[in-house]
XYZ file of C-alpha atoms in Angstrom:
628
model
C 155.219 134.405 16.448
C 152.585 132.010 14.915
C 154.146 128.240 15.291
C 153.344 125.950 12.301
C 153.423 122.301 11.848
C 153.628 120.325 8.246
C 152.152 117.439 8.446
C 153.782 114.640 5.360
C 151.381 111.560 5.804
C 150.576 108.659 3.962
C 146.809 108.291 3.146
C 144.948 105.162 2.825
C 143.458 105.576 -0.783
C 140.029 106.141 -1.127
C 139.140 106.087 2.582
C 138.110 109.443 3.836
C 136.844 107.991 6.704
C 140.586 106.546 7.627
C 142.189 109.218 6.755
C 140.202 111.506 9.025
C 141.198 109.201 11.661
C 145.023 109.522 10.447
C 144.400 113.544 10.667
C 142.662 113.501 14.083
C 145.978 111.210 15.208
C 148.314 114.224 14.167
C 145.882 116.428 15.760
C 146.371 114.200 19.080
C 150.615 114.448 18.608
C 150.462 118.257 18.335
C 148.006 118.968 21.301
C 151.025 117.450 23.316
C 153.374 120.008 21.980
C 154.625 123.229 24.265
C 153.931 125.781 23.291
C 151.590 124.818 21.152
C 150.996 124.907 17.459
C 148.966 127.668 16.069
C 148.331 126.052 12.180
C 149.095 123.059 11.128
C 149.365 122.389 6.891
C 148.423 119.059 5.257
C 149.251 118.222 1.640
C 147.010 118.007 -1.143
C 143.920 115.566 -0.942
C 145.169 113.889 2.184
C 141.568 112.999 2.435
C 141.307 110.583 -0.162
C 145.079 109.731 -2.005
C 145.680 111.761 -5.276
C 145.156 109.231 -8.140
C 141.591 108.551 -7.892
C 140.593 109.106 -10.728
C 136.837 107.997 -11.326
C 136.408 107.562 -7.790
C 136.548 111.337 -6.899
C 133.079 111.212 -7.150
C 132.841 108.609 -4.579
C 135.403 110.527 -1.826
C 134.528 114.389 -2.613
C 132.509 115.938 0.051
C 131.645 119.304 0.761
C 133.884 121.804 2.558
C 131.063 121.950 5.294
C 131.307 118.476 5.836
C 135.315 118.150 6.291
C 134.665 120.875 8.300
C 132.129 119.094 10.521
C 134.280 115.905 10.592
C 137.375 117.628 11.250
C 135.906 118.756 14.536
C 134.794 115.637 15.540
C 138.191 114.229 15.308
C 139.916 117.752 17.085
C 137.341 117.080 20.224
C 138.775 113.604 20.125
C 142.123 114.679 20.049
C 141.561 117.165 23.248
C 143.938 119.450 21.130
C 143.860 122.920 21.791
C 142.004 125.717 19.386
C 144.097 125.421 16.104
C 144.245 126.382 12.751
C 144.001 123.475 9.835
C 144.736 123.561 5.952
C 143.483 120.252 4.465
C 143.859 119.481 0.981
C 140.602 117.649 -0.505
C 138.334 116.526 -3.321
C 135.684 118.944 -3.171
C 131.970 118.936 -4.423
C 130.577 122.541 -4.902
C 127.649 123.708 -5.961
C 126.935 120.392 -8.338
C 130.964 120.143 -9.826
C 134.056 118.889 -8.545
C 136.987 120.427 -7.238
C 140.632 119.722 -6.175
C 140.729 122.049 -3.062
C 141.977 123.031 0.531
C 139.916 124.044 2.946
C 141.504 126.170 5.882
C 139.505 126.326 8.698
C 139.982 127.174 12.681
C 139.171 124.629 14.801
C 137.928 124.756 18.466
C 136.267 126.851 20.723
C 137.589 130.698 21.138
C 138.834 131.168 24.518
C 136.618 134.306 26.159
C 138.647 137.661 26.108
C 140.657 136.348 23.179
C 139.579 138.203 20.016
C 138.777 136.649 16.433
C 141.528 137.701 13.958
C 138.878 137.095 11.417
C 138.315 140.637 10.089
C 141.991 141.652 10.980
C 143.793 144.089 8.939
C 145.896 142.812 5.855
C 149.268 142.182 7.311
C 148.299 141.217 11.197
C 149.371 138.419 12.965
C 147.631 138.404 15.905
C 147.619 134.927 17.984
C 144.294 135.140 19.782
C 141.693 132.188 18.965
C 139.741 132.504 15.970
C 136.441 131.699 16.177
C 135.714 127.999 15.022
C 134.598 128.090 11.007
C 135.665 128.160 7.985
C 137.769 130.823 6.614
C 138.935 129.927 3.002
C 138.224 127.638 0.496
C 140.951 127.774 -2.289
C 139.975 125.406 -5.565
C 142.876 124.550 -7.561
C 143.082 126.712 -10.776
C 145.881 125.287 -12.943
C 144.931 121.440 -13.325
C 148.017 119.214 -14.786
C 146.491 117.621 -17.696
C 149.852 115.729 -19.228
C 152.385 112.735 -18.413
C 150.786 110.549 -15.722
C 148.646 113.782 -14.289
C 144.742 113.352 -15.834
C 142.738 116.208 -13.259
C 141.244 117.988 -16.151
C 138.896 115.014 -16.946
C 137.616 114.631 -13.357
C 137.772 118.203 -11.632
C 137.403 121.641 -12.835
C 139.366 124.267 -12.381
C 138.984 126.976 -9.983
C 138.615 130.710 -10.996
C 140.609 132.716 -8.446
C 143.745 133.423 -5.685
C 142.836 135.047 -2.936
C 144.960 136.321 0.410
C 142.668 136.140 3.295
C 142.926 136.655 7.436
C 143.401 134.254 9.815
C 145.160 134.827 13.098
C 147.996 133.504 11.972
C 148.647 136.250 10.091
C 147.352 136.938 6.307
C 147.186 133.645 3.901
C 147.419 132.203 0.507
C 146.688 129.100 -0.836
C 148.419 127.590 -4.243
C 147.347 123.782 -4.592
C 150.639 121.706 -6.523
C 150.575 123.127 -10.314
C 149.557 126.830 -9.072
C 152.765 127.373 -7.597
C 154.828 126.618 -10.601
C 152.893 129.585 -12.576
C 154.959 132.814 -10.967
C 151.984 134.922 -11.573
C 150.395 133.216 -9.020
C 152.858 133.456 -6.343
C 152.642 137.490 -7.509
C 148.464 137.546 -7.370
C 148.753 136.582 -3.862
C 151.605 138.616 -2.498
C 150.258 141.563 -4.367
C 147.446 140.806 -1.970
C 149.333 141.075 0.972
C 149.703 137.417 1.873
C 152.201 136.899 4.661
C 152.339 133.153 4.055
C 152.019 131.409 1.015
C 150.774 127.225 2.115
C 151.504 124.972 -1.205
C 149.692 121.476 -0.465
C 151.108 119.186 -3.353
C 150.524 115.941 -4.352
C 153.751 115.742 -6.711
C 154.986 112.246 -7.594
C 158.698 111.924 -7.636
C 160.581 111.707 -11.022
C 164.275 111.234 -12.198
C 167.167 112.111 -9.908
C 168.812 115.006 -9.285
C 171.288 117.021 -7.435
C 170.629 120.610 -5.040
C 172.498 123.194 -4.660
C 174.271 121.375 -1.406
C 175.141 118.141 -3.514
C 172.658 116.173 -1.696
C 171.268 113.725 -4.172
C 166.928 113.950 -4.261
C 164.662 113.440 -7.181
C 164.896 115.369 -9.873
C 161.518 116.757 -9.416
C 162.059 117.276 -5.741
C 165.012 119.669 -6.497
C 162.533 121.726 -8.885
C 160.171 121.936 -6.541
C 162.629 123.485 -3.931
C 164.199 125.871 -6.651
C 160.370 127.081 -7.226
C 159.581 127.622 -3.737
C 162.413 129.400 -2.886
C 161.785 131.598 -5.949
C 158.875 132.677 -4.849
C 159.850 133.582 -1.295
C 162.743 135.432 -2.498
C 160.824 137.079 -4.900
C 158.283 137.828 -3.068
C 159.952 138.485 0.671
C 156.838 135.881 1.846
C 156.694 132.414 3.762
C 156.304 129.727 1.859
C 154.907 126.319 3.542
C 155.379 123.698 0.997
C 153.301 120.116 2.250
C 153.605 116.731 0.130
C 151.876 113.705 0.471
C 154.227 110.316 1.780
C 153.720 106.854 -0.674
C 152.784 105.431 -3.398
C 149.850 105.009 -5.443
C 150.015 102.566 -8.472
C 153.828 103.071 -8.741
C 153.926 106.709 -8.580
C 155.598 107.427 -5.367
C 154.993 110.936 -3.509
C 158.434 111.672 -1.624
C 157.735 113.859 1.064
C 160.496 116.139 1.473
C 158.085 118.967 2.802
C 159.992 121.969 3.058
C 159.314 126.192 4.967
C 161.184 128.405 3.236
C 161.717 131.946 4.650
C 161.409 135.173 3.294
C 164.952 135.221 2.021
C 164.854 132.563 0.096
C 166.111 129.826 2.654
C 164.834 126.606 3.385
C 164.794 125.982 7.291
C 162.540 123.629 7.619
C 162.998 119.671 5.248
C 161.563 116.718 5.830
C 162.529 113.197 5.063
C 161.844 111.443 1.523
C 159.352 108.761 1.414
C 158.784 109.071 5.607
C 155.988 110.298 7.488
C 156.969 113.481 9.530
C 154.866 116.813 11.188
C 157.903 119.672 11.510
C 156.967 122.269 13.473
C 158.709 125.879 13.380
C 158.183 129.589 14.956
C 157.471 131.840 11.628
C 158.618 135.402 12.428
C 156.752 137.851 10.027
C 159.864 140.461 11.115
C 161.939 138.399 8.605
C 159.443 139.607 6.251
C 160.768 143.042 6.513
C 164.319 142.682 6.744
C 163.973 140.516 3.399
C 161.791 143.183 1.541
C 164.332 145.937 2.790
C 166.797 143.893 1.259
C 165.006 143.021 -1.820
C 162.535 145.396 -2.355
C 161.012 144.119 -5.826
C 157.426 143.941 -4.282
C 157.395 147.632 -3.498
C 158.977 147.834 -7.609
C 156.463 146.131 -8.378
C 153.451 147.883 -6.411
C 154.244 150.925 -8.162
C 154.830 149.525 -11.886
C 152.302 147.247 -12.044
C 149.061 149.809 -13.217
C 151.681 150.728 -16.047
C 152.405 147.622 -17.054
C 148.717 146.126 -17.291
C 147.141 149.177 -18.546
C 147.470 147.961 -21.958
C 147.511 144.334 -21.043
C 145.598 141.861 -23.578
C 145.428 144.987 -26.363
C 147.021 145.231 -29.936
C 147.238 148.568 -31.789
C 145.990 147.599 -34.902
C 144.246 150.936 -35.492
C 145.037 153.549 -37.938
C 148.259 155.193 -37.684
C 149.128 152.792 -34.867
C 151.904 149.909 -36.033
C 150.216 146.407 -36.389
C 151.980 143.815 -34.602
C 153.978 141.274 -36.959
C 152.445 138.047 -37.137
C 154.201 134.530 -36.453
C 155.924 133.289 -39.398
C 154.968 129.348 -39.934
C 156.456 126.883 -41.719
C 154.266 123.880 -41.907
C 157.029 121.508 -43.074
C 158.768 121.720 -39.625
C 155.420 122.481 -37.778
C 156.342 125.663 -35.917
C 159.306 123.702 -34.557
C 163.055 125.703 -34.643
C 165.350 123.568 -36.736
C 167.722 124.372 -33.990
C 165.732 122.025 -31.260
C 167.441 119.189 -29.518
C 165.663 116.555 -31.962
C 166.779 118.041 -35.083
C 170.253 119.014 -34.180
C 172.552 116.481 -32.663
C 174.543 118.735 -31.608
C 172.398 120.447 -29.587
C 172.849 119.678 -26.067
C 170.092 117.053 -24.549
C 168.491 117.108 -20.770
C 169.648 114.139 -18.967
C 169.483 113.528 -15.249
C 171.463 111.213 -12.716
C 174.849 110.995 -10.893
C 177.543 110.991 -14.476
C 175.636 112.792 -16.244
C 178.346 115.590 -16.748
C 180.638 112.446 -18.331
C 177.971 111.502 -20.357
C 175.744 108.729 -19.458
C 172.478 109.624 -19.110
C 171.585 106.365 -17.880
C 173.401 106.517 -14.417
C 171.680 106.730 -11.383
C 172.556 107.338 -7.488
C 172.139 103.697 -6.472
C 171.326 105.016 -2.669
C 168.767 107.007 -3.630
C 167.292 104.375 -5.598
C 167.795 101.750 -3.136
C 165.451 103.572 -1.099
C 162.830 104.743 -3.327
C 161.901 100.899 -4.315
C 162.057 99.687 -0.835
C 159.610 102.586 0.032
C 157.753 101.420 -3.260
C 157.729 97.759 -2.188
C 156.693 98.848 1.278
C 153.350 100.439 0.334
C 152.762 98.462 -2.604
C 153.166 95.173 -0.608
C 151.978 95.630 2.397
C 149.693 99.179 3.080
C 147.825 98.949 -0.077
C 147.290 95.207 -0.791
C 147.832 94.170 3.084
C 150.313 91.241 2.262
C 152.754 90.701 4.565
C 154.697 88.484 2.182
C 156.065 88.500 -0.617
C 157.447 85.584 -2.982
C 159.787 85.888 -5.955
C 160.585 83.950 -8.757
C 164.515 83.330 -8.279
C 166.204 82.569 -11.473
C 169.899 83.045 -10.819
C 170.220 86.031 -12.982
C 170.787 89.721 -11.847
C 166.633 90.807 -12.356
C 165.673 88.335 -9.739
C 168.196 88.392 -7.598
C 168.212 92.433 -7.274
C 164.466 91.825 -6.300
C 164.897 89.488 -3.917
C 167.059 92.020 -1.988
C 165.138 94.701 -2.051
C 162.029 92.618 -0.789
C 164.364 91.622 2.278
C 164.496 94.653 2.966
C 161.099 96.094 2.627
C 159.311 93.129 3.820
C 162.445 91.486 6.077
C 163.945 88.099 5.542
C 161.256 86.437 7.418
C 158.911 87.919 4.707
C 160.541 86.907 1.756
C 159.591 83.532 -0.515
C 162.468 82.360 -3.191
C 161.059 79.605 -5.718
C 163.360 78.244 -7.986
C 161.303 76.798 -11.151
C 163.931 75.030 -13.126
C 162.701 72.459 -16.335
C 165.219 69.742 -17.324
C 167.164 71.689 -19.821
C 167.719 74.393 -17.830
C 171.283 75.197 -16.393
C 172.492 74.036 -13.356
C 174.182 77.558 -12.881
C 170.789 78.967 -12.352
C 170.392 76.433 -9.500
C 173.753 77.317 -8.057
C 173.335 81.073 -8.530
C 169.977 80.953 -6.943
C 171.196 79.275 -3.981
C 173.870 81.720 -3.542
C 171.140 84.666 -3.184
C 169.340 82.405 -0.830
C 171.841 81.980 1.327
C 173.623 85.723 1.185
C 169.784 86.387 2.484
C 169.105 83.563 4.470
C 164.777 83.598 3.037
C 163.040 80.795 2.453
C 163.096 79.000 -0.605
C 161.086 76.186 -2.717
C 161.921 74.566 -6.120
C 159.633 73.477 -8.271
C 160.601 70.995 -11.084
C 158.617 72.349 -13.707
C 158.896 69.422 -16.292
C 156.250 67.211 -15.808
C 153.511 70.177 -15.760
C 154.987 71.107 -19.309
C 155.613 67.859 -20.859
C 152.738 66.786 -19.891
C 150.758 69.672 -21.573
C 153.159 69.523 -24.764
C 152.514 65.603 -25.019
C 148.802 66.667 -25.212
C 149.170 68.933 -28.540
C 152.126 67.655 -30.636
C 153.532 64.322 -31.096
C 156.419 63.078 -28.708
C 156.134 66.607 -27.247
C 157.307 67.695 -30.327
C 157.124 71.810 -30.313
C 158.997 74.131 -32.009
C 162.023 75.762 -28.982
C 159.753 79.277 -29.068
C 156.945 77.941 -28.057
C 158.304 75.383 -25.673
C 159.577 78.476 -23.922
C 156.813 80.022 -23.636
C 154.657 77.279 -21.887
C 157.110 76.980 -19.826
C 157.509 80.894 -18.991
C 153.891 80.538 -18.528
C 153.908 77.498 -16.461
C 156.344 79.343 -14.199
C 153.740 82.211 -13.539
C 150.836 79.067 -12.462
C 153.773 78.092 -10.271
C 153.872 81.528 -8.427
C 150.050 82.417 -8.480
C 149.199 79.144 -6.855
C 152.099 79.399 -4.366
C 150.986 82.990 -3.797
C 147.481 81.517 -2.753
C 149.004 79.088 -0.754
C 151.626 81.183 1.163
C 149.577 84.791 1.035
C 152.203 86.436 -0.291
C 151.838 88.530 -2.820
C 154.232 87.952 -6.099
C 156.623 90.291 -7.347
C 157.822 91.242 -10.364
C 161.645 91.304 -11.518
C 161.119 92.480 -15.687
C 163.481 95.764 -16.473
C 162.606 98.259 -18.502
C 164.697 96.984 -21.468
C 162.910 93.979 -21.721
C 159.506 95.724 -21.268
C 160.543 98.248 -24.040
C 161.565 95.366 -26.795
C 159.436 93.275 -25.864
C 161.530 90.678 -24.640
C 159.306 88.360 -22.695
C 156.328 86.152 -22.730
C 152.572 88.171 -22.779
C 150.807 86.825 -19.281
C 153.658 85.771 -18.422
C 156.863 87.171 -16.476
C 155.244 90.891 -16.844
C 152.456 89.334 -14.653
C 152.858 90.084 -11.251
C 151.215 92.461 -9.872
C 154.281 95.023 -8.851
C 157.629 95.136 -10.123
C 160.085 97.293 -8.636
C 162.856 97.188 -11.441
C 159.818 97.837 -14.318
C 161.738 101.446 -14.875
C 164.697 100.547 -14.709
C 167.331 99.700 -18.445
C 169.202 96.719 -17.425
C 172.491 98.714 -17.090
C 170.736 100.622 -14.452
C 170.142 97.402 -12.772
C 173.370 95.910 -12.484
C 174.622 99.364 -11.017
C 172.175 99.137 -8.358
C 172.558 95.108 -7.873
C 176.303 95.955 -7.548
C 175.311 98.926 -4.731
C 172.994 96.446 -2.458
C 175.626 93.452 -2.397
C 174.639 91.067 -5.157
C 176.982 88.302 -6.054
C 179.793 89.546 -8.297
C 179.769 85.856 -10.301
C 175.893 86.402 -11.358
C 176.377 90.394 -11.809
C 179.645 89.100 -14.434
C 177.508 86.191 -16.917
C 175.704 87.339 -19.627
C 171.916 87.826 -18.973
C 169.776 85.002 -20.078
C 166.291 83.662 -20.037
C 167.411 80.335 -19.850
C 164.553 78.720 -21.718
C 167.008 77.011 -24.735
C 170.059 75.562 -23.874
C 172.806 78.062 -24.750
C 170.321 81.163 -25.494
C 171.377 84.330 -24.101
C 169.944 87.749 -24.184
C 172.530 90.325 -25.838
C 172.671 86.889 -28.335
C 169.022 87.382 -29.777
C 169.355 90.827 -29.459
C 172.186 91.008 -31.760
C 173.655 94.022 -29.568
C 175.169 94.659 -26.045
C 172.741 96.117 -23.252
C 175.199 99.180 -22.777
C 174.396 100.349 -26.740
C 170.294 98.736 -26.032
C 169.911 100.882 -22.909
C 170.802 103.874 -24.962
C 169.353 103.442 -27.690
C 165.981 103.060 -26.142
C 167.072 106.016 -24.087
C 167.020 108.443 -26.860
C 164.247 106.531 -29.115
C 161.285 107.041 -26.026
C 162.600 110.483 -25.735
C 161.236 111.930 -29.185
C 164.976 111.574 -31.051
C 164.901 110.704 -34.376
C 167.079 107.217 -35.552
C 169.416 109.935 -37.730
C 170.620 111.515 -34.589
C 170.597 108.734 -32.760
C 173.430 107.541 -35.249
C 174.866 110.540 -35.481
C 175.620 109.751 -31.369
C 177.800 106.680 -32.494
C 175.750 103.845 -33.609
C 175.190 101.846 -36.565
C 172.285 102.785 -38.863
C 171.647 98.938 -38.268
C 171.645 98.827 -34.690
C 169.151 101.870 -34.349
C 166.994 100.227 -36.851
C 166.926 96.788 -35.231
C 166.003 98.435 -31.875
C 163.628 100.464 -33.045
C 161.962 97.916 -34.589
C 161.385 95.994 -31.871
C 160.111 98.761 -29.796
C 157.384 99.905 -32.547
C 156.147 95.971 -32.939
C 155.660 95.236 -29.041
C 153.345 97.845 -28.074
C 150.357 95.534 -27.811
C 152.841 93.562 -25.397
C 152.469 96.279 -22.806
C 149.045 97.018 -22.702
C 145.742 95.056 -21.991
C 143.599 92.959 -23.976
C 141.996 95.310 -26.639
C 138.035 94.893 -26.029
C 135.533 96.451 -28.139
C 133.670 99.416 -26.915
C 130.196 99.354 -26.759
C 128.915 101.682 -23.736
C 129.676 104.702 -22.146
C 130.983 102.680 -18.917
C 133.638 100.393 -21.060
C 135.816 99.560 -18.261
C 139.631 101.240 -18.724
C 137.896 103.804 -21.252
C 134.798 105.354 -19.345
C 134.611 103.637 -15.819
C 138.078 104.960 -14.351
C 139.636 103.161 -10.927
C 142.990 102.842 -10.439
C 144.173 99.426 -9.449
C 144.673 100.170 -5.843
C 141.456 101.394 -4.937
């Protein structure tokens, strides 16, 4: 029985020659292992990070070359002959790919024969000879949401099942897998195993079949992969990347499902792991036994593609009906979610079946920021501090514990910035989440520095309460920036998505730092999680304010509660139309003031609009993500 290893690391973006080094370290861990490891599966473009974008130009190399430099770091290792699947930005033949490159490694022990030309459906264990054996470039490319590959890869043209002597092999990079014909092409083949590097960033939150709360997209990916091993009666080695890469966080959560359909291999979210496991290719049988709908298919299959891709439009032969198109609703049913409210709408998170599509598993949440504030923090932007800007209000003070526990207490900066009219509760409230904490903490009388500008521009200091608050807002953010420079740690964020959304805050100003945890999360979702990690209950009960006018609150110059905000928004960024949105409860004029708001801030979350001129306009044509 061929033992396997997954491998769930954390790259270092951009640096192939790093995260060689990382690979040649797991290399070094497995060589220690007894018995040994026969193959051992990395995740997709572990050589490089996944969001490159531009820069795949700059990190692509040829599969030769990983080759050459994955032996170099085996021999360092001293690890035994072995098999390797590493996911990669390939160049071939003058384009660029997305691929994985599976290759034996190490010198074939005499007497031991090469499985190389081995009949379909052998597993024999001797050595391979060293090379490479299969080079699979990704064929369905994600070109939607935050997924771009189509711009800087192209796509590759074929599946193949090929031998290694681990048994026969199939390669489906991330998006392949979730296209059953795929899955089909290479069991049909007679792949044995079925590897599935991804590079999936986690999304919404979910539920398995167990109850164990994971991300929502996490839970898809399992029901997919244990489709196709039930289907199919194959392995299926499933490896995702570990971290995050501009917010997008890859969870991990690398899974072996057996033919039957059951996972027996997880690993942890947002950790670094290598699982190993003894694959028995006897299962294999039993399951297709069981389940024979391979062997259905085998003998169906020339029947049912005979005709494949033909219409009988000749004479005598019935012509096939065309699609009937109405273009006032645009090919859409009038039965969809957005045109009916009473059709039922996709929501996710812990509540959902009472209703509230805006609750989340505070747990789960807890730890997907503190992984985010982790990477973000300190492995891409090597900070080992970070400082927040402690207002007294829920936001901040949420922040502030989850970057005690990312970065520890030791780690963590709390300036207070209060100007002469603002409330002494802030002070107090502050000073409660600095001592709960026990972090270090500044305050910075912020009066003089804005008085002193005012006094320059209108007489007696004179300006109108709007844009007193926004000097000051601003004069908060020089505040934080310096003290960042001073300290070396870097600043982070505390805006929700509610404010983001309407709008709600000064431009270059408090959506400035450089990473916000909370930046996706309504406010409602906030105070559940402040609630879960142990923030005050007297600054998770007052009424949210920005505290730059005496009195002001938020919900005030809203004109409506965060619970009926939260939703609103909810349903407005999800496509619904403002009639169905009332028809959910609200007021025509609450929908309208909302949406309002949202469709007048959008130049509020975006940067400075600069006129193209060249084919390398930076943001338009010369592409690098902020981390790399």
């Amino acid at each position: 029985m061929p033992r396997l290893a997954i491998a769930q690391i954390r790259p270092s973006k951009g640096e192939y020659a790093a995260n060689l080094q990382k690979i040649g370290g797991v290399l070094a861990q497995i060589a220690k292992l007894d018995p040994p490891v026969d193959l051992v599966i990395f995740p997709e473009t572990v050589t490089s990070g996944y969001f490159v974008e531009g820069g795949v130009r700059d990190v692509a190399v040829t599969a030769g070359t990983l080759f050459r430099d994955l032996t170099v770091e085996h021999e360092a290792a001293a690890a035994p002959p072995i098999d390797v699947a590493v996911g990669f930005y390939e160049v071939f033949q003058n384009h660029f790919y997305n691929s994985c490159l599976y290759a034996s490694l190490g010198n074939a022990s005499p007497g031991n024969a090469s499985s190389d030309n081995a009949s379909p459906g052998s597993a024999s264990l001797g050595h391979a000879s060293p090379g490479i054996k299969h080079v699979h470039r990704k064929v369905f490319l994600p070109t939607y949401g935050v997924f771009d590959e189509e711009r800087f890869v192209e796509r590759g043209r074929d599946i193949q099942a090929f031998d290694t002597r681990c048994g026969r092999v199939a390669i489906l990079i991330c998006e392949d897998a979730w296209h059953s014909i795929s899955a089909t092409i290479a069991a049909l083949q007679g792949a044995q195993l079925v590897i599935v590097p991804s590079a999936s960033p986690a999304r919404g939150t979910g539920m398995d079949e167990e109850g164990t709360r994971l991300p929502t997209s996490v839970v898809r990916w399992e029901r997919i992969l244990k489709g196709i091993a039930d289907e199919h009666g194959v392995w299926v080695a499933f490896a995702s990347l570990v971290g995050f890469e501009g917010g997008k966080g890859f969870p991990g959560g690398s899974v072996l499902v057996s033919p039957g359909g059951e996972i027996v291999l997880r690993g942890p979210l947002f950790e670094e792991a290598v699982l190993t496991y003894d694959v028995d290719f006897d299962e294999m049988t039993r399951a297709r036994a069981e389940s024979p709908l391979l062997a259905d298919l085998e003998v169906n299959l020339p029947h049912l593609v005979k005709n494949l891709g033909k219409r009988e439009t000749g004479k005598g032969k019935r012509k096939a009906r065309a699609a009937e198109f109405d273009p006032a609703t645009n090919g859409a049913s009038l039965k969809s979610a957005i045109r009916n409210p009473q059709s039922p709408i996709h929501v996710v998170g812990k509540g959902v079946e009472e209703g509230d599509p805006l609750s989340i598993d505070p747990d789960l949440a807890r730890r997907w920021l503190v992984s985010f504030l982790k990477d973000e923090v300190v492995r891409r932007r090597g900070f080992t501090k970070g400082i927040v800007g402690l207002s007294g209000g829920v936001d901040s003070s949420l922040t502030a514990f989850l970057a005690v526990e990312a970065l520890g207490k030791e780690n963590v900066i709390a300036v207070r910035m209060p100007y002469k009219t603002s409330s002494p509760e802030s002070l107090e409230h502050a000073q409660l989440v600095i001592d709960r904490l026990g972090i270090e903490a500044l305050t910075i009388d912020i009066s003089a520095a804005v008085d002193g500008y005012l006094s320059q521009v209108e007489t007696n200091g004179a300006a109108d309460p709007t844009r007193r608050g926004n000097v000051m807002a601003r004069e908060r953010m020089i505040v934080l920036f310096d003290l960042s420079a001073k300290y070396k740690a870097l600043p982070v964020g505390t805006s929700n998505k509610s404010e983001r959304l309407l709008g709600y805050f000064t431009w270059h100003a408090d959506d400035t730092p450089p990473v916000n945890p909370l930046g996706d999360l309504f406010k409602t979702q906030v105070r559940a999680l402040a609630r879960h990690v142990g923030v005050p209950d007297l600054i998770l009960r007052k009424p949210p304010t920005p505290d730059l006018v005496p009195g002001q609150t938020t919900e005030g110059d809203y004109g409506i509660s965060y619970d009926k905000v939260d939703r609103i928004l909810y349903y407005l960024i999800r496509g619904m139309r403002s009639d169905d949105i009332v028809a959910r409860g609200f007021t025509r004029e609450e929908v309208d003031k909302v949406e309002r708001r949202l469709e007048s801030t959008h130049w509020k979350r975006r940067l400075p609009t600069v006129a193209v001129m060249s084919q390398t306009a930076i943001g338009e044509f010369y592409l690098r993500p902020v981390d790399y």
